Amino acid sequence: MRISRRIFLAGSTSLILTAPLLSKAIAANQTKNNLVIIMLRGGMDGLTAVPFIGNNILTKARPDIGVSKPIPISANFALHPMLKNYKSLWDQGKASIFHASSIPYTGRSHFEGQYLMESGGTQPYFDKTGWIGRALEGAGLKGLSISLPMPLILRGGKDLDSFMPSKNRLPNDEVLQLLHEDYQDDKMLQEVLSTIRKRPIAMMEPKSRSDRDMKGLAKIAAQQLSDPAGPSVAIFDIGGFDTHADQGGDYGEHARQLKQFDNVIGTLRNQMGKTFDNTIIASLTEFGRTMSQNGGSGTEHGYGTAILMAGGLLPKSRIISDWPGLEKKNLFEGRDLNSSIDARAVYASILARVLESDHKKIVKDAFFESNLPDMTKRIFS
Amino acid sequence: MKPRSFIRKVGFGLRPEEKLPQDPLNWAKSQMKSVPKLIWPGKIYSEKEMLDIRVDFTTQEDKIQKTEKNPAKAKVERNKLYRSSGRRYFESYELAIRHHQAVYGKQPVFERFWHFWGNHFTIIDKNKLPIFNTGPMQRDQLRPLMTGRFADMVYNITLSWPMIKSLDNFKSRGPNSKFNTYRRAKNKPEKGLNENHGRELLELHTISPNSGYTQNDVINTAYIMTGWGFTDGKKGVEGKNIGYQGSLHEPGTHTVLGKKYKSDGFSSKTKGKNQLRDLVENLCASEDCRNFIAWKLCRHFICDDPKPGMVKIVTDAWENSKGMLPDIHQAVIEATWKFGKSNDKFLSPETWLIQVARMTGADWPGNPKVFEYDFKSKLNYKQKKIKNILAELGHLPFRAKQPNGFPDTKNEWLSQEFLVRRIALINNPIQIGLKINSSLIDISKTVVEQNFDEPEKFINLLNSLELHKEKSKSLISILCSGKVLKA
């Protein structure tokens, strides 16, 4: 699989793995559930990934960037032709889509939006921890991130690690011990170093560059998630969805990024084996895009988008939506697909299912809310 | 602040042969008054030359794609072109000029501010911009603007070639422009507005979302910006020249944040041209802009969470000088001197790497002669290593993926993998131009004596290591210490 440079966002593609400290699942001799979140940065266009085909209103608004060969999955909706692996899961009853949904943010800034999609709060740059980090902390799980940075979405947990294969070698532990003593006045630095020193030997070995492409990372994720004592959450980070110009339709920029998303899902599906049965994968983006194309055959920052879910934990394939419609009066501020459901409600229900935790507790711990609608029945029954 | 810590906080630390300035505050402030000449002894390609090279490259690449149908032959042709055009060479070369200046230059504090502004006006990593355009623009345009007004910097960088290219404004057209009115009359599909650049001008370059602008303000900013693009580009593709085309401009008066912008001029070619200048002037004169930029500067130099007292020193200087950058820069330096604490700011990978090179006296980024290239051969290890090392550290300065640039706080730059890579780099010091047969303990001691205000503890540590004749251990214990990772 060829990896586009553009997939590397903010310095890296990240894939975050979280490992249970003391897995409740193993203790109870149950099967471990897994969650994979694929972050799609730049504003993923839900109307390109899952176009509305009930009438021609969308194709009229997008003469140059419409999806001309959509794959119908219901009377009203279709999949983008690049979502081949996803379609095959759909046919197996292992994929569901929440359409017309967004995090509760309408400011149309990427950076505020991305902050909120990771922090789970409602005030940009305010919360210093992420919704998954907090949920895992509450569940007593530790995290490993395969990325250069430690992404906000995972911060707040304990014993976090970040990892990307590299060809360089660390010095022996005697040298690291010297640094450990030096870092005693800086708790954060000392914790980071402690995790490095506890890494298994396999992680310390020099790695070649080819291990760093998305396929290599997806394979690592699949292996780790398949390990009963391994992590139970993995997060991917794919960029390049901010298509203000030359968005393309069946092909082009947005299609290329959707293919990357689809490739991750395909690799996970192929490599996870039976573990896939206990897994749920979900997309996450900061906002959707305008319904109509703009001056540069692209789209502008919008609001509502789609959450694409896949995995064996889903009981069947379906579109879940309180569809607001695409007529001008139904659009948000007359231009964007509206959001009829707070995306955080969807993620809270997914988290509760995967962590087998109380929905109310997740809503409070992960999203600081006292009440988010419980989507469990709509997704899992 | 203590002098040696201060020099690392606003600069890159002292070289082994440098003397501690008697008056560090004035030493730093005086560097802001003039633009230091680039000391790179090799050829320096102008932004214009690099644009010509880019255009030649893209023209020839297109030609290969169109004419050579045999994939194997096309690959050979492309490879030849990559070498003859410097496709794989120029980014390393530009990084070498930048690091050479920071490591050997006499105005390191100026260089720190230059790096700050380069990241503030991020040109994102797309369309080969990091290879041919971003560095040259920062050298030729951004750098000379640092002794003028902030508003002039914003205006000129907004209209710089790579910014117009990367944020798509050359594709934006007023819905009621002459161009679209004509198309409507001819029943041709309209080509409308592109909000991308307008939004970032407000959000990232000037007033930030804290100012409370609305979507309507974004749209009106985009209207004001219509017409600015490539004057010689055909069918919405890039050209060589940035200019104004009145026929693409959205006519009429546009309102941004309650201020009305009328279009001056009678000639249809220039009508509306004044609006962007007027808008930028007003944005830069606003309190929101002062607060945002001053806060960002303080965060870069002093600490992750600057206090109002620090920011106020900068906003006051801004107001008094009407936005003159030397005054603003000097105020940042003063605020750092007054409020800065040592070990309070975690350094970005690139700043840390440059400090390491400067303080150790390493042969970094390498002898400029090494970077001479015949445009025929494969690049050698020494030519590629600056780019490879910065990539490994996660901080290639011309390759931010999003227009908000690289982050600037400890939470973003401190992770296990980031730290592993810094330690691993120093574990193999030959990579940064330190000879392993030289006395690494002596080098480490020089770093400590020159740059630590309280060197005793570290000198004792190094003395204890000397007995064991450790090699890179001494260097790691200093260069990866909390003191050097932070400033």
Tab-separated table of C-alpha atoms in Angstrom, chain B residues 278-462:
chain	number	residue	atom	x	y	z
B	278	ASP	CA	-7.560	48.457	4.690
B	279	LEU	CA	-8.778	45.271	6.324
B	280	VAL	CA	-5.279	44.118	7.328
B	281	GLU	CA	-4.543	47.547	8.807
B	282	ASN	CA	-7.694	47.424	10.923
B	283	LEU	CA	-7.184	43.839	12.007
B	284	CYS	CA	-3.600	44.543	13.057
B	285	ALA	CA	-4.594	47.699	14.916
B	286	SER	CA	-7.162	45.820	16.986
B	287	GLU	CA	-6.791	44.852	20.608
B	288	ASP	CA	-7.685	41.252	19.753
B	289	CYS	CA	-4.739	41.025	17.401
B	290	ARG	CA	-2.306	42.572	19.901
B	291	ASN	CA	-3.485	40.241	22.654
B	292	PHE	CA	-3.334	37.142	20.503
B	293	ILE	CA	0.088	37.718	18.956
B	294	ALA	CA	1.649	38.987	22.189
B	295	TRP	CA	0.321	35.947	24.049
B	296	LYS	CA	1.664	33.633	21.361
B	297	LEU	CA	5.107	35.246	21.482
B	298	CYS	CA	5.226	35.007	25.282
B	299	ARG	CA	4.156	31.376	25.102
B	300	HIS	CA	6.956	30.686	22.646
B	301	PHE	CA	9.717	32.275	24.684
B	302	ILE	CA	8.666	32.364	28.348
B	303	CYS	CA	6.316	29.561	29.354
B	304	ASP	CA	3.360	27.501	28.139
B	305	ASP	CA	0.839	29.524	30.099
B	306	PRO	CA	1.952	33.167	30.014
B	307	LYS	CA	0.495	35.431	32.676
B	308	PRO	CA	-1.291	38.708	31.852
B	309	GLY	CA	1.622	40.750	33.272
B	310	MET	CA	4.015	39.262	30.734
B	311	VAL	CA	1.656	39.783	27.832
B	312	LYS	CA	0.952	43.359	28.887
B	313	ILE	CA	4.581	44.394	28.449
B	314	VAL	CA	4.302	43.304	24.828
B	315	THR	CA	0.868	44.763	24.103
B	316	ASP	CA	1.949	48.089	25.619
B	317	ALA	CA	4.991	48.210	23.353
B	318	TRP	CA	2.740	47.317	20.438
B	319	GLU	CA	0.362	50.174	21.184
B	320	ASN	CA	3.126	52.711	21.808
B	321	SER	CA	4.991	51.848	18.645
B	322	LYS	CA	1.859	51.338	16.538
B	323	GLY	CA	2.818	47.770	15.800
B	324	MET	CA	6.533	48.099	15.036
B	325	LEU	CA	8.093	44.658	15.206
B	326	PRO	CA	11.487	45.654	16.673
B	327	ASP	CA	9.654	47.241	19.623
B	328	ILE	CA	7.398	44.215	19.977
B	329	HIS	CA	10.369	41.847	19.852
B	330	GLN	CA	12.298	43.885	22.386
B	331	ALA	CA	9.294	43.862	24.700
B	332	VAL	CA	9.140	40.060	24.472
B	333	ILE	CA	12.823	39.974	25.422
B	334	GLU	CA	12.204	42.349	28.334
B	335	ALA	CA	9.247	40.311	29.537
B	336	THR	CA	11.425	37.202	29.398
B	337	TRP	CA	14.217	38.933	31.331
B	338	LYS	CA	11.763	40.169	33.937
B	339	PHE	CA	9.457	37.162	34.359
B	340	GLY	CA	11.249	34.211	32.783
B	341	LYS	CA	12.300	31.250	34.887
B	342	SER	CA	14.962	28.816	33.831
B	343	ASN	CA	13.705	25.307	32.968
B	344	ASP	CA	10.220	26.624	32.391
B	345	LYS	CA	9.874	26.132	28.651
B	346	PHE	CA	10.188	22.767	26.940
B	347	LEU	CA	12.038	23.321	23.660
B	348	SER	CA	10.831	22.132	20.268
B	349	PRO	CA	13.009	19.455	18.654
B	350	GLU	CA	14.526	21.864	16.131
B	351	THR	CA	15.374	24.558	18.694
B	352	TRP	CA	16.903	21.909	20.961
B	353	LEU	CA	18.964	20.466	18.091
B	354	ILE	CA	20.321	23.890	17.156
B	355	GLN	CA	21.146	24.618	20.800
B	356	VAL	CA	22.963	21.296	21.050
B	357	ALA	CA	24.998	22.117	17.944
B	358	ARG	CA	25.770	25.672	19.009
B	359	MET	CA	26.711	24.842	22.593
B	360	THR	CA	28.898	21.847	21.721
B	361	GLY	CA	30.577	23.539	18.773
B	362	ALA	CA	29.627	20.560	16.611
B	363	ASP	CA	30.289	20.638	12.896
B	364	TRP	CA	26.609	21.212	12.163
B	365	PRO	CA	24.957	21.245	9.683
B	366	GLY	CA	28.297	20.381	8.061
B	367	ASN	CA	30.831	22.153	5.903
B	368	PRO	CA	28.962	24.262	3.337
B	369	LYS	CA	31.182	22.764	0.632
B	370	VAL	CA	29.553	19.404	1.351
B	371	PHE	CA	26.259	20.841	0.135
B	372	GLU	CA	27.566	21.713	-3.327
B	373	TYR	CA	25.665	19.605	-5.820
B	374	ASP	CA	26.216	18.738	-9.471
B	375	PHE	CA	22.508	18.138	-10.220
B	376	LYS	CA	23.424	14.742	-11.654
B	377	SER	CA	24.385	12.434	-8.784
B	378	LYS	CA	22.492	10.779	-6.015
B	379	LEU	CA	22.565	12.886	-2.828
B	380	ASN	CA	25.181	11.665	-0.376
B	381	TYR	CA	24.683	10.952	3.327
B	382	LYS	CA	26.082	14.286	4.465
B	383	GLN	CA	23.772	16.201	2.165
B	384	LYS	CA	20.699	14.310	3.317
B	385	LYS	CA	21.344	14.040	7.024
B	386	ILE	CA	19.966	17.397	8.193
B	387	LYS	CA	16.617	16.552	6.652
B	388	ASN	CA	16.725	12.973	7.919
B	389	ILE	CA	17.582	13.970	11.470
B	390	LEU	CA	14.893	16.649	11.660
B	391	ALA	CA	12.393	14.134	10.274
B	392	GLU	CA	13.470	11.591	12.876
B	393	LEU	CA	13.001	14.191	15.614
B	394	GLY	CA	9.522	14.931	14.212
B	395	HIS	CA	10.175	18.542	13.288
B	396	LEU	CA	10.860	19.376	9.644
B	397	PRO	CA	10.129	23.096	9.854
B	398	PHE	CA	8.748	23.490	6.303
B	399	ARG	CA	6.470	20.490	6.623
B	400	ALA	CA	3.702	21.327	9.060
B	401	LYS	CA	0.606	19.461	7.935
B	402	GLN	CA	-1.947	22.073	8.944
B	403	PRO	CA	-1.855	25.876	8.658
B	404	ASN	CA	-1.692	26.344	12.429
B	405	GLY	CA	1.881	25.111	12.179
B	406	PHE	CA	3.888	23.128	14.679
B	407	PRO	CA	2.752	23.099	18.288
B	408	ASP	CA	4.501	25.098	20.956
B	409	THR	CA	3.845	23.454	24.311
B	410	LYS	CA	5.305	20.690	26.432
B	411	ASN	CA	2.158	18.544	26.174
B	412	GLU	CA	2.603	18.397	22.429
B	413	TRP	CA	6.379	17.959	22.292
B	414	LEU	CA	7.003	15.632	25.208
B	415	SER	CA	6.098	12.023	24.588
B	416	GLN	CA	7.963	8.760	24.982
B	417	GLU	CA	8.766	8.467	21.299
B	418	PHE	CA	9.879	12.090	20.960
B	419	LEU	CA	12.221	11.683	23.937
B	420	VAL	CA	13.578	8.338	22.739
B	421	ARG	CA	14.597	9.958	19.480
B	422	ARG	CA	16.471	12.810	21.146
B	423	ILE	CA	18.356	10.410	23.421
B	424	ALA	CA	19.123	8.054	20.528
B	425	LEU	CA	20.488	10.950	18.462
B	426	ILE	CA	22.954	12.002	21.161
B	427	ASN	CA	23.832	8.352	21.703
B	428	ASN	CA	25.352	8.486	18.231
B	429	PRO	CA	26.975	11.939	18.333
B	430	ILE	CA	28.840	11.525	15.055
B	431	GLN	CA	25.474	12.188	13.380
B	432	ILE	CA	25.490	15.775	14.552
B	433	GLY	CA	29.121	16.353	13.652
B	434	LEU	CA	30.827	15.487	16.947
B	435	LYS	CA	33.811	13.225	16.483
B	436	ILE	CA	33.576	10.253	18.817
B	437	ASN	CA	37.318	10.163	19.361
B	438	SER	CA	37.264	13.694	20.708
B	439	SER	CA	36.825	14.072	24.438
B	440	LEU	CA	33.090	14.100	24.885
B	441	ILE	CA	33.557	14.803	28.571
B	442	ASP	CA	35.471	17.994	27.798
B	443	ILE	CA	32.779	19.027	25.341
B	444	SER	CA	30.110	18.320	27.951
B	445	LYS	CA	31.984	20.356	30.532
B	446	THR	CA	32.258	23.291	28.150
B	447	VAL	CA	28.497	23.154	27.535
B	448	VAL	CA	27.880	23.239	31.295
B	449	GLU	CA	30.401	25.969	32.108
B	450	GLN	CA	29.234	28.192	29.299
B	451	ASN	CA	25.505	27.700	29.627
B	452	PHE	CA	24.506	26.668	33.151
B	453	ASP	CA	24.211	29.364	35.818
B	454	GLU	CA	24.843	26.770	38.519
B	455	PRO	CA	27.302	24.336	36.966
B	456	GLU	CA	28.715	22.639	40.087
B	457	LYS	CA	26.334	19.683	40.295
B	458	PHE	CA	26.830	18.821	36.644
B	459	ILE	CA	30.596	19.301	36.735
B	460	ASN	CA	30.727	16.916	39.698
B	461	LEU	CA	28.654	14.424	37.776
B	462	LEU	CA	30.949	14.701	34.775
